[in-house]
Amino acid sequence: MKHNLYIAIEGPIGVGKTTLARILGEAFKAEILLEAFEENPFLSDFYADRERYAFQTQIFFLLSRYRQQSRIVSDVLTRSSLVSDYLFAKDRLFARLNLRGDELVVYEELYATLSERIPTPDLVIYLRASTDVLMRRIAQRDRPYERGISRDYIEDVRQAYERFFSAYDEAPFLAIDTDHMDFAQNAEDRARVIGRIRAALEEGTYQPPLPEMPSSMPTAGPPVLAEGRRRLGDFQRFHEALDREKGFISDLYLNFICLTEEVGELGRELKHIWIEEEARSEQGIRRQQAQEAAIQARLPQLREELADILAFLLKIANAAGIDLEAAYVEKMEKNWRRTWPRPDR
């Protein structure tokens, strides 16, 4: 790593941002920048009456965060790496959650002016957790001004973060699910998180844009392969370019090992879904509705694991010199013509 790093940690209230910032400060021999949220004189009143105190609370946070970020970040980076337990852009996330009408208009104008002067992190770490876990952690740390936080508000915040990071493209970011880890107390969890962050910093978490589609594409065939849609061959060529650009190993056997690991992680997510589905069913919810709700609760993680599996399948095909789309079409044509014995009923 040739320059001082700037890492920002984000996630909903109670997810463990400050704890991880302290851990990374030690691991990376970096200075840490902690949000001075306790200095906000409106915060406890806001949790008691959100509508009445939202504007005062948000403007105080905006100006406080701006003072910290504009004065400290650039100065620290001249001599050391820096880990912050918040991202300046979070302020806008909370403003859009809590402000309405003219108050939001005034806020947006002020935010637009101030945000232009804020440095961009080298990596943003997004810590995820379920609402139940967040509520438990908030209760355990027992900060006086947080005792009035409602579960509904924490759920709103959690969903706002999911929406925010689903479209975030201002800096590379790494999402980490913290529901089943305790990096504060568990050394293995701590080492695993630090390892993932080091890998993200070395490799980058963004992939370059996929190749543009050829100007002339066949229009015949299944709708999913119609003109304007990407083909599997495009994704294979993308991974060839990605491996060259990032220096990733394209070994056939290593990629198979990585694929099996990703399948295991998919199995872990399906286990979570199954447990949640069973719990909802025991509450009298119909099985199909219980499953749909359980899937929705784990949808971001499920999407990521399926994408990782597809990525390693494409890399294995590249290593073996196989046109995966052609192989798939040929095999499915055989399946279409094939007759399978029907099970006895």
Short mmCIF file of the C-alpha atoms (twelve columns), coordinates in Angstrom:
data_MODEL
# 
_entry.id   MODEL 
# 
loop_
_atom_site.group_PDB 
_atom_site.id 
_atom_site.type_symbol 
_atom_site.label_atom_id 
_atom_site.label_alt_id 
_atom_site.label_comp_id 
_atom_site.label_asym_id 
_atom_site.label_seq_id 
_atom_site.Cartn_x 
_atom_site.Cartn_y 
_atom_site.Cartn_z 
_atom_site.pdbx_PDB_model_num 
ATOM 1   C CA . MET A 1   0.000   0.000   0.000   1 
ATOM 2   C CA . LYS A 2   1.843   3.039   -1.276  1 
ATOM 3   C CA . HIS A 3   -0.141  5.833   0.342   1 
ATOM 4   C CA . ASN A 4   -1.875  6.542   3.595   1 
ATOM 5   C CA . LEU A 5   -5.290  4.938   3.590   1 
ATOM 6   C CA . TYR A 6   -8.611  6.472   4.478   1 
ATOM 7   C CA . ILE A 7   -11.168 3.881   5.602   1 
ATOM 8   C CA . ALA A 8   -14.708 4.799   6.633   1 
ATOM 9   C CA . ILE A 9   -17.034 2.416   8.449   1 
ATOM 10  C CA . GLU A 10  -20.793 2.656   8.116   1 
ATOM 11  C CA . GLY A 11  -23.936 0.871   9.164   1 
ATOM 12  C CA . PRO A 12  -27.055 1.363   11.264  1 
ATOM 13  C CA . ILE A 13  -27.132 2.384   14.910  1 
ATOM 14  C CA . GLY A 14  -25.674 -0.312  17.164  1 
ATOM 15  C CA . VAL A 15  -23.938 -2.333  14.450  1 
ATOM 16  C CA . GLY A 16  -20.421 -1.896  15.873  1 
ATOM 17  C CA . LYS A 17  -18.839 0.889   13.815  1 
ATOM 18  C CA . THR A 18  -16.803 2.449   16.618  1 
ATOM 19  C CA . THR A 19  -15.638 -0.929  17.897  1 
ATOM 20  C CA . LEU A 20  -14.383 -1.915  14.457  1 
ATOM 21  C CA . ALA A 21  -12.753 1.495   13.953  1 
ATOM 22  C CA . ARG A 22  -10.671 0.977   17.096  1 
ATOM 23  C CA . ILE A 23  -9.720  -2.537  15.983  1 
ATOM 24  C CA . LEU A 24  -8.667  -1.357  12.522  1 
ATOM 25  C CA . GLY A 25  -6.787  1.600   13.955  1 
ATOM 26  C CA . GLU A 26  -4.574  -0.846  15.806  1 
ATOM 27  C CA . ALA A 27  -4.367  -3.372  12.950  1 
ATOM 28  C CA . PHE A 28  -3.400  -0.775  10.333  1 
ATOM 29  C CA . LYS A 29  -1.430  1.487   12.697  1 
ATOM 30  C CA . ALA A 30  -3.815  4.265   11.735  1 
ATOM 31  C CA . GLU A 31  -5.293  7.207   13.555  1 
ATOM 32  C CA . ILE A 32  -9.018  6.994   14.232  1 
ATOM 33  C CA . LEU A 33  -11.725 9.594   13.794  1 
ATOM 34  C CA . LEU A 34  -14.807 8.989   15.928  1 
ATOM 35  C CA . GLU A 35  -18.087 10.764  15.426  1 
ATOM 36  C CA . ALA A 36  -18.848 13.215  18.237  1 
ATOM 37  C CA . PHE A 37  -22.532 12.292  18.391  1 
ATOM 38  C CA . GLU A 38  -22.698 12.723  22.159  1 
ATOM 39  C CA . GLU A 39  -22.098 16.452  21.703  1 
ATOM 40  C CA . ASN A 40  -25.448 16.879  19.950  1 
ATOM 41  C CA . PRO A 41  -27.675 18.570  22.569  1 
ATOM 42  C CA . PHE A 42  -30.863 17.637  20.690  1 
ATOM 43  C CA . LEU A 43  -30.253 13.899  20.385  1 
ATOM 44  C CA . SER A 44  -32.107 12.593  23.434  1 
ATOM 45  C CA . ASP A 45  -35.044 14.911  22.684  1 
ATOM 46  C CA . PHE A 46  -35.044 13.671  19.084  1 
ATOM 47  C CA . TYR A 47  -35.383 10.030  20.127  1 
ATOM 48  C CA . ALA A 48  -38.300 11.033  22.354  1 
ATOM 49  C CA . ASP A 49  -40.027 13.201  19.699  1 
ATOM 50  C CA . ARG A 50  -38.582 12.698  16.214  1 
ATOM 51  C CA . GLU A 51  -40.886 15.066  14.355  1 
ATOM 52  C CA . ARG A 52  -40.348 18.018  16.681  1 
ATOM 53  C CA . TYR A 53  -36.560 17.830  16.985  1 
ATOM 54  C CA . ALA A 54  -35.515 16.333  13.632  1 
ATOM 55  C CA . PHE A 55  -34.373 19.552  11.950  1 
ATOM 56  C CA . GLN A 56  -32.301 20.865  14.871  1 
ATOM 57  C CA . THR A 57  -30.711 17.460  15.376  1 
ATOM 58  C CA . GLN A 58  -29.846 17.008  11.703  1 
ATOM 59  C CA . ILE A 59  -28.375 20.464  11.156  1 
ATOM 60  C CA . PHE A 60  -26.215 20.105  14.260  1 
ATOM 61  C CA . PHE A 61  -24.952 16.737  12.988  1 
ATOM 62  C CA . LEU A 62  -24.286 18.115  9.500   1 
ATOM 63  C CA . LEU A 63  -22.187 21.019  10.742  1 
ATOM 64  C CA . SER A 64  -20.395 18.903  13.345  1 
ATOM 65  C CA . ARG A 65  -19.523 16.221  10.804  1 
ATOM 66  C CA . TYR A 66  -18.400 18.843  8.316   1 
ATOM 67  C CA . ARG A 67  -16.070 20.462  10.847  1 
ATOM 68  C CA . GLN A 68  -14.536 17.105  11.683  1 
ATOM 69  C CA . GLN A 69  -14.151 15.897  8.113   1 
ATOM 70  C CA . SER A 70  -12.931 19.143  6.548   1 
ATOM 71  C CA . ARG A 71  -10.379 19.942  9.240   1 
ATOM 72  C CA . ILE A 72  -9.093  16.557  10.312  1 
ATOM 73  C CA . VAL A 73  -9.132  14.058  7.438   1 
ATOM 74  C CA . SER A 74  -6.802  15.815  4.986   1 
ATOM 75  C CA . ASP A 75  -4.438  16.829  7.771   1 
ATOM 76  C CA . VAL A 76  -4.157  13.306  9.198   1 
ATOM 77  C CA . LEU A 77  -3.615  11.714  5.779   1 
ATOM 78  C CA . THR A 78  -0.433  13.738  5.284   1 
ATOM 79  C CA . ARG A 79  1.206   11.745  8.082   1 
ATOM 80  C CA . SER A 80  -0.830  8.587   8.717   1 
ATOM 81  C CA . SER A 81  -3.628  6.330   7.580   1 
ATOM 82  C CA . LEU A 82  -7.041  7.103   9.042   1 
ATOM 83  C CA . VAL A 83  -10.042 5.016   10.079  1 
ATOM 84  C CA . SER A 84  -13.345 6.809   10.678  1 
ATOM 85  C CA . ASP A 85  -16.437 5.320   12.268  1 
ATOM 86  C CA . TYR A 86  -18.717 7.219   9.905   1 
ATOM 87  C CA . LEU A 87  -19.088 8.405   6.325   1 
ATOM 88  C CA . PHE A 88  -20.031 12.027  5.715   1 
ATOM 89  C CA . ALA A 89  -22.732 10.970  3.248   1 
ATOM 90  C CA . LYS A 90  -24.607 9.233   6.082   1 
ATOM 91  C CA . ASP A 91  -25.850 12.645  7.142   1 
ATOM 92  C CA . ARG A 92  -27.955 12.896  4.021   1 
ATOM 93  C CA . LEU A 93  -29.294 9.384   4.565   1 
ATOM 94  C CA . PHE A 94  -30.653 10.363  7.984   1 
ATOM 95  C CA . ALA A 95  -31.919 13.715  6.722   1 
ATOM 96  C CA . ARG A 96  -34.008 12.033  4.048   1 
ATOM 97  C CA . LEU A 97  -35.329 9.644   6.653   1 
ATOM 98  C CA . ASN A 98  -36.306 12.323  9.182   1 
ATOM 99  C CA . LEU A 99  -36.931 15.631  7.371   1 
ATOM 100 C CA . ARG A 100 -39.846 16.713  5.213   1 
ATOM 101 C CA . GLY A 101 -40.912 19.664  3.076   1 
ATOM 102 C CA . ASP A 102 -39.089 22.993  3.412   1 
ATOM 103 C CA . GLU A 103 -36.784 21.638  6.091   1 
ATOM 104 C CA . LEU A 104 -35.461 19.008  3.703   1 
ATOM 105 C CA . VAL A 105 -35.057 21.597  0.923   1 
ATOM 106 C CA . VAL A 106 -32.985 23.848  3.193   1 
ATOM 107 C CA . TYR A 107 -30.932 20.891  4.348   1 
ATOM 108 C CA . GLU A 108 -30.224 19.673  0.782   1 
ATOM 109 C CA . GLU A 109 -28.915 23.097  -0.263  1 
ATOM 110 C CA . LEU A 110 -26.583 23.255  2.720   1 
ATOM 111 C CA . TYR A 111 -25.417 19.663  2.262   1 
ATOM 112 C CA . ALA A 112 -24.639 20.221  -1.430  1 
ATOM 113 C CA . THR A 113 -22.403 23.170  -0.557  1 
ATOM 114 C CA . LEU A 114 -20.510 21.414  2.217   1 
ATOM 115 C CA . SER A 115 -20.120 17.942  0.685   1 
ATOM 116 C CA . GLU A 116 -17.952 19.229  -2.185  1 
ATOM 117 C CA . ARG A 117 -15.087 19.778  0.260   1 
ATOM 118 C CA . ILE A 118 -15.117 16.344  1.873   1 
ATOM 119 C CA . PRO A 119 -12.373 13.783  1.005   1 
ATOM 120 C CA . THR A 120 -13.448 10.425  -0.454  1 
ATOM 121 C CA . PRO A 121 -12.398 7.236   1.397   1 
ATOM 122 C CA . ASP A 122 -10.241 4.553   -0.195  1 
ATOM 123 C CA . LEU A 123 -12.669 1.979   1.189   1 
ATOM 124 C CA . VAL A 124 -16.074 2.129   2.849   1 
ATOM 125 C CA . ILE A 125 -16.981 -0.810  5.076   1 
ATOM 126 C CA . TYR A 126 -20.716 -1.364  5.374   1 
ATOM 127 C CA . LEU A 127 -21.628 -3.388  8.462   1 
ATOM 128 C CA . ARG A 128 -24.990 -5.128  8.255   1 
ATOM 129 C CA . ALA A 129 -27.154 -6.586  11.016  1 
ATOM 130 C CA . SER A 130 -30.780 -7.557  11.492  1 
ATOM 131 C CA . THR A 131 -33.082 -5.294  13.475  1 
ATOM 132 C CA . ASP A 132 -33.291 -7.762  16.371  1 
ATOM 133 C CA . VAL A 133 -29.505 -7.891  16.663  1 
ATOM 134 C CA . LEU A 134 -29.249 -4.102  16.500  1 
ATOM 135 C CA . MET A 135 -31.830 -3.685  19.255  1 
ATOM 136 C CA . ARG A 136 -29.997 -6.186  21.439  1 
ATOM 137 C CA . ARG A 137 -26.664 -4.426  20.970  1 
ATOM 138 C CA . ILE A 138 -28.193 -1.019  21.670  1 
ATOM 139 C CA . ALA A 139 -29.690 -2.359  24.893  1 
ATOM 140 C CA . GLN A 140 -26.392 -3.946  25.923  1 
ATOM 141 C CA . ARG A 141 -24.387 -0.737  25.596  1 
ATOM 142 C CA . ASP A 142 -27.174 1.187   27.369  1 
ATOM 143 C CA . ARG A 143 -26.403 4.745   26.330  1 
ATOM 144 C CA . PRO A 144 -28.854 7.028   28.165  1 
ATOM 145 C CA . TYR A 145 -29.861 9.037   25.092  1 
ATOM 146 C CA . GLU A 146 -30.619 5.810   23.160  1 
ATOM 147 C CA . ARG A 147 -33.052 4.359   25.668  1 
ATOM 148 C CA . GLY A 148 -35.984 5.977   23.886  1 
ATOM 149 C CA . ILE A 149 -35.184 4.514   20.456  1 
ATOM 150 C CA . SER A 150 -38.070 2.489   19.066  1 
ATOM 151 C CA . ARG A 151 -37.700 -0.752  17.169  1 
ATOM 152 C CA . ASP A 152 -39.641 0.749   14.258  1 
ATOM 153 C CA . TYR A 153 -37.099 3.551   13.953  1 
ATOM 154 C CA . ILE A 154 -34.172 1.120   13.935  1 
ATOM 155 C CA . GLU A 155 -35.919 -0.909  11.235  1 
ATOM 156 C CA . ASP A 156 -36.417 2.278   9.199   1 
ATOM 157 C CA . VAL A 157 -32.723 3.105   9.600   1 
ATOM 158 C CA . ARG A 158 -31.648 -0.414  8.620   1 
ATOM 159 C CA . GLN A 159 -33.763 -0.320  5.469   1 
ATOM 160 C CA . ALA A 160 -32.479 3.169   4.627   1 
ATOM 161 C CA . TYR A 161 -28.915 1.860   4.765   1 
ATOM 162 C CA . GLU A 162 -29.791 -1.054  2.491   1 
ATOM 163 C CA . ARG A 163 -31.277 1.341   -0.061  1 
ATOM 164 C CA . PHE A 164 -28.336 3.708   0.260   1 
ATOM 165 C CA . PHE A 165 -25.666 1.092   -0.377  1 
ATOM 166 C CA . SER A 166 -27.624 -0.652  -3.120  1 
ATOM 167 C CA . ALA A 167 -26.900 2.434   -5.256  1 
ATOM 168 C CA . TYR A 168 -23.653 3.676   -3.666  1 
ATOM 169 C CA . ASP A 169 -20.858 4.279   -6.185  1 
ATOM 170 C CA . GLU A 170 -18.775 7.111   -4.739  1 
ATOM 171 C CA . ALA A 171 -16.033 4.818   -3.398  1 
ATOM 172 C CA . PRO A 172 -15.209 1.106   -3.222  1 
ATOM 173 C CA . PHE A 173 -17.136 -0.563  -0.420  1 
ATOM 174 C CA . LEU A 174 -17.177 -3.897  1.343   1 
ATOM 175 C CA . ALA A 175 -20.363 -5.242  2.958   1 
ATOM 176 C CA . ILE A 176 -19.984 -7.467  6.031   1 
ATOM 177 C CA . ASP A 177 -22.869 -9.279  7.720   1 
ATOM 178 C CA . THR A 178 -22.307 -9.073  11.491  1 
ATOM 179 C CA . ASP A 179 -25.332 -10.999 12.775  1 
ATOM 180 C CA . HIS A 180 -23.300 -14.083 13.628  1 
ATOM 181 C CA . MET A 181 -19.955 -12.604 14.562  1 
ATOM 182 C CA . ASP A 182 -18.478 -10.758 17.511  1 
ATOM 183 C CA . PHE A 183 -15.254 -9.089  16.414  1 
ATOM 184 C CA . ALA A 184 -15.071 -7.250  19.735  1 
ATOM 185 C CA . GLN A 185 -14.658 -10.426 21.807  1 
ATOM 186 C CA . ASN A 186 -13.938 -13.262 19.370  1 
ATOM 187 C CA . ALA A 187 -10.373 -13.347 18.024  1 
ATOM 188 C CA . GLU A 188 -11.299 -15.570 15.061  1 
ATOM 189 C CA . ASP A 189 -14.084 -13.221 13.985  1 
ATOM 190 C CA . ARG A 190 -11.739 -10.280 14.380  1 
ATOM 191 C CA . ALA A 191 -9.034  -11.921 12.262  1 
ATOM 192 C CA . ARG A 192 -11.558 -12.880 9.581   1 
ATOM 193 C CA . VAL A 193 -12.894 -9.331  9.308   1 
ATOM 194 C CA . ILE A 194 -9.409  -7.814  9.160   1 
ATOM 195 C CA . GLY A 195 -8.453  -10.354 6.493   1 
ATOM 196 C CA . ARG A 196 -11.449 -9.461  4.338   1 
ATOM 197 C CA . ILE A 197 -10.647 -5.771  4.642   1 
ATOM 198 C CA . ARG A 198 -6.987  -6.285  3.740   1 
ATOM 199 C CA . ALA A 199 -8.038  -8.307  0.693   1 
ATOM 200 C CA . ALA A 200 -10.494 -5.608  -0.373  1 
ATOM 201 C CA . LEU A 201 -7.808  -2.940  -0.097  1 
ATOM 202 C CA . GLU A 202 -5.333  -5.012  -2.099  1 
ATOM 203 C CA . GLU A 203 -7.735  -6.179  -4.786  1 
ATOM 204 C CA . GLY A 204 -10.298 -3.397  -4.873  1 
ATOM 205 C CA . THR A 205 -13.995 -4.076  -4.451  1 
ATOM 206 C CA . TYR A 206 -15.116 -2.460  -7.675  1 
ATOM 207 C CA . GLN A 207 -15.066 -4.245  -10.988 1 
ATOM 208 C CA . PRO A 208 -14.583 -2.253  -14.193 1 
ATOM 209 C CA . PRO A 209 -17.657 -1.805  -16.389 1 
ATOM 210 C CA . LEU A 210 -18.628 -4.866  -18.350 1 
ATOM 211 C CA . PRO A 211 -17.769 -4.829  -22.051 1 
ATOM 212 C CA . GLU A 212 -20.208 -3.029  -24.300 1 
ATOM 213 C CA . MET A 213 -22.521 -5.261  -26.301 1 
ATOM 214 C CA . PRO A 214 -21.676 -5.689  -29.985 1 
ATOM 215 C CA . SER A 215 -23.702 -3.401  -32.221 1 
ATOM 216 C CA . SER A 216 -25.308 -6.341  -34.024 1 
ATOM 217 C CA . MET A 217 -26.716 -9.167  -31.945 1 
ATOM 218 C CA . PRO A 218 -28.885 -12.058 -33.109 1 
ATOM 219 C CA . THR A 219 -32.545 -11.409 -32.415 1 
ATOM 220 C CA . ALA A 220 -33.648 -15.031 -32.596 1 
ATOM 221 C CA . GLY A 221 -33.715 -17.281 -29.575 1 
ATOM 222 C CA . PRO A 222 -34.923 -16.965 -25.996 1 
ATOM 223 C CA . PRO A 223 -35.995 -13.485 -24.794 1 
ATOM 224 C CA . VAL A 224 -33.187 -13.372 -22.221 1 
ATOM 225 C CA . LEU A 225 -30.684 -13.423 -25.086 1 
ATOM 226 C CA . ALA A 226 -32.431 -10.789 -27.184 1 
ATOM 227 C CA . GLU A 227 -30.674 -7.703  -28.523 1 
ATOM 228 C CA . GLY A 228 -29.614 -5.308  -25.816 1 
ATOM 229 C CA . ARG A 229 -29.124 -8.031  -23.196 1 
ATOM 230 C CA . ARG A 230 -25.694 -9.245  -22.088 1 
ATOM 231 C CA . ARG A 231 -24.489 -12.699 -23.090 1 
ATOM 232 C CA . LEU A 232 -22.563 -15.172 -20.961 1 
ATOM 233 C CA . GLY A 233 -19.625 -14.729 -23.310 1 
ATOM 234 C CA . ASP A 234 -19.477 -11.048 -22.342 1 
ATOM 235 C CA . PHE A 235 -19.240 -12.002 -18.694 1 
ATOM 236 C CA . GLN A 236 -16.508 -14.544 -19.443 1 
ATOM 237 C CA . ARG A 237 -14.487 -11.914 -21.314 1 
ATOM 238 C CA . PHE A 238 -15.025 -9.522  -18.427 1 
ATOM 239 C CA . HIS A 239 -13.500 -12.026 -15.999 1 
ATOM 240 C CA . GLU A 240 -10.536 -12.558 -18.300 1 
ATOM 241 C CA . ALA A 241 -9.944  -8.799  -18.295 1 
ATOM 242 C CA . LEU A 242 -10.511 -8.591  -14.534 1 
ATOM 243 C CA . ASP A 243 -7.975  -11.355 -13.844 1 
ATOM 244 C CA . ARG A 244 -5.373  -9.606  -15.989 1 
ATOM 245 C CA . GLU A 245 -6.066  -6.183  -14.496 1 
ATOM 246 C CA . LYS A 246 -6.030  -7.307  -10.856 1 
ATOM 247 C CA . GLY A 247 -3.497  -10.118 -11.132 1 
ATOM 248 C CA . PHE A 248 -6.012  -12.713 -9.929  1 
ATOM 249 C CA . ILE A 249 -5.051  -16.370 -10.224 1 
ATOM 250 C CA . SER A 250 -6.967  -18.144 -13.003 1 
ATOM 251 C CA . ASP A 251 -5.989  -21.681 -11.982 1 
ATOM 252 C CA . LEU A 252 -8.684  -24.272 -12.717 1 
ATOM 253 C CA . TYR A 253 -8.397  -26.141 -9.420  1 
ATOM 254 C CA . LEU A 254 -8.105  -23.086 -7.184  1 
ATOM 255 C CA . ASN A 255 -11.232 -21.603 -8.720  1 
ATOM 256 C CA . PHE A 256 -13.060 -24.873 -8.100  1 
ATOM 257 C CA . ILE A 257 -12.045 -24.743 -4.437  1 
ATOM 258 C CA . CYS A 258 -13.282 -21.148 -4.275  1 
ATOM 259 C CA . LEU A 259 -16.540 -22.212 -5.922  1 
ATOM 260 C CA . THR A 260 -17.156 -24.894 -3.295  1 
ATOM 261 C CA . GLU A 261 -16.504 -22.316 -0.581  1 
ATOM 262 C CA . GLU A 262 -19.087 -19.979 -2.120  1 
ATOM 263 C CA . VAL A 263 -21.598 -22.836 -2.375  1 
ATOM 264 C CA . GLY A 264 -21.043 -23.426 1.329   1 
ATOM 265 C CA . GLU A 265 -21.761 -19.765 2.024   1 
ATOM 266 C CA . LEU A 266 -24.941 -20.054 -0.027  1 
ATOM 267 C CA . GLY A 267 -25.875 -23.050 2.098   1 
ATOM 268 C CA . ARG A 268 -25.351 -20.943 5.212   1 
ATOM 269 C CA . GLU A 269 -27.730 -18.282 3.890   1 
ATOM 270 C CA . LEU A 270 -30.338 -20.910 2.993   1 
ATOM 271 C CA . LYS A 271 -30.014 -22.276 6.514   1 
ATOM 272 C CA . HIS A 272 -30.807 -18.819 7.910   1 
ATOM 273 C CA . ILE A 273 -33.811 -18.610 5.595   1 
ATOM 274 C CA . TRP A 274 -35.030 -22.054 6.631   1 
ATOM 275 C CA . ILE A 275 -34.726 -21.210 10.349  1 
ATOM 276 C CA . GLU A 276 -36.622 -17.957 9.841   1 
ATOM 277 C CA . GLU A 277 -39.271 -19.711 7.744   1 
ATOM 278 C CA . GLU A 278 -39.816 -22.336 10.449  1 
ATOM 279 C CA . ALA A 279 -40.086 -19.682 13.140  1 
ATOM 280 C CA . ARG A 280 -42.695 -17.771 11.162  1 
ATOM 281 C CA . SER A 281 -44.623 -20.957 10.384  1 
ATOM 282 C CA . GLU A 282 -44.776 -21.793 14.083  1 
ATOM 283 C CA . GLN A 283 -46.376 -18.381 14.592  1 
ATOM 284 C CA . GLY A 284 -49.241 -19.466 12.346  1 
ATOM 285 C CA . ILE A 285 -48.067 -17.785 9.136   1 
ATOM 286 C CA . ARG A 286 -48.793 -19.756 5.970   1 
ATOM 287 C CA . ARG A 287 -45.771 -21.679 4.682   1 
ATOM 288 C CA . GLN A 288 -45.446 -19.825 1.379   1 
ATOM 289 C CA . GLN A 289 -45.784 -16.425 3.034   1 
ATOM 290 C CA . ALA A 290 -43.312 -17.456 5.735   1 
ATOM 291 C CA . GLN A 291 -40.772 -18.495 3.112   1 
ATOM 292 C CA . GLU A 292 -41.220 -15.318 1.078   1 
ATOM 293 C CA . ALA A 293 -40.707 -13.176 4.177   1 
ATOM 294 C CA . ALA A 294 -37.654 -15.194 5.220   1 
ATOM 295 C CA . ILE A 295 -36.100 -14.838 1.764   1 
ATOM 296 C CA . GLN A 296 -36.777 -11.111 1.724   1 
ATOM 297 C CA . ALA A 297 -35.018 -10.714 5.064   1 
ATOM 298 C CA . ARG A 298 -31.841 -12.306 3.646   1 
ATOM 299 C CA . LEU A 299 -32.191 -11.114 0.062   1 
ATOM 300 C CA . PRO A 300 -29.041 -8.904  -0.100  1 
ATOM 301 C CA . GLN A 301 -26.851 -11.720 1.224   1 
ATOM 302 C CA . LEU A 302 -28.533 -14.292 -1.025  1 
ATOM 303 C CA . ARG A 303 -27.938 -12.131 -4.104  1 
ATOM 304 C CA . GLU A 304 -24.259 -11.725 -3.244  1 
ATOM 305 C CA . GLU A 305 -23.645 -15.440 -2.727  1 
ATOM 306 C CA . LEU A 306 -25.383 -16.385 -5.981  1 
ATOM 307 C CA . ALA A 307 -23.348 -13.750 -7.829  1 
ATOM 308 C CA . ASP A 308 -20.113 -15.133 -6.345  1 
ATOM 309 C CA . ILE A 309 -21.053 -18.649 -7.464  1 
ATOM 310 C CA . LEU A 310 -21.723 -17.440 -11.000 1 
ATOM 311 C CA . ALA A 311 -18.408 -15.574 -11.033 1 
ATOM 312 C CA . PHE A 312 -16.400 -18.685 -10.181 1 
ATOM 313 C CA . LEU A 313 -18.346 -20.814 -12.672 1 
ATOM 314 C CA . LEU A 314 -17.362 -18.313 -15.355 1 
ATOM 315 C CA . LYS A 315 -13.732 -18.375 -14.205 1 
ATOM 316 C CA . ILE A 316 -13.660 -22.193 -14.302 1 
ATOM 317 C CA . ALA A 317 -15.082 -22.133 -17.827 1 
ATOM 318 C CA . ASN A 318 -12.376 -19.661 -18.836 1 
ATOM 319 C CA . ALA A 319 -9.638  -21.817 -17.317 1 
ATOM 320 C CA . ALA A 320 -10.941 -24.862 -19.217 1 
ATOM 321 C CA . GLY A 321 -11.441 -22.962 -22.489 1 
ATOM 322 C CA . ILE A 322 -15.189 -23.635 -22.542 1 
ATOM 323 C CA . ASP A 323 -17.801 -21.345 -24.077 1 
ATOM 324 C CA . LEU A 324 -20.253 -21.674 -21.198 1 
ATOM 325 C CA . GLU A 325 -23.223 -20.225 -23.050 1 
ATOM 326 C CA . ALA A 326 -22.799 -22.649 -25.960 1 
ATOM 327 C CA . ALA A 327 -22.320 -25.560 -23.558 1 
ATOM 328 C CA . TYR A 328 -25.458 -24.584 -21.651 1 
ATOM 329 C CA . VAL A 329 -27.588 -24.252 -24.790 1 
ATOM 330 C CA . GLU A 330 -26.385 -27.611 -26.130 1 
ATOM 331 C CA . LYS A 331 -27.103 -29.348 -22.831 1 
ATOM 332 C CA . MET A 332 -30.545 -27.781 -22.457 1 
ATOM 333 C CA . GLU A 333 -31.442 -28.815 -25.999 1 
ATOM 334 C CA . LYS A 334 -30.611 -32.381 -24.989 1 
ATOM 335 C CA . ASN A 335 -32.689 -32.007 -21.835 1 
ATOM 336 C CA . TRP A 336 -35.612 -30.656 -23.852 1 
ATOM 337 C CA . ARG A 337 -35.629 -33.731 -26.086 1 
ATOM 338 C CA . ARG A 338 -34.997 -36.153 -23.258 1 
ATOM 339 C CA . THR A 339 -37.763 -38.080 -21.531 1 
ATOM 340 C CA . TRP A 340 -37.485 -38.701 -17.821 1 
ATOM 341 C CA . PRO A 341 -39.509 -41.376 -16.033 1 
ATOM 342 C CA . ARG A 342 -42.220 -39.818 -13.922 1 
ATOM 343 C CA . PRO A 343 -42.188 -40.779 -10.246 1 
ATOM 344 C CA . ASP A 344 -44.982 -43.025 -9.050  1 
ATOM 345 C CA . ARG A 345 -47.723 -41.130 -7.288  1 
# 
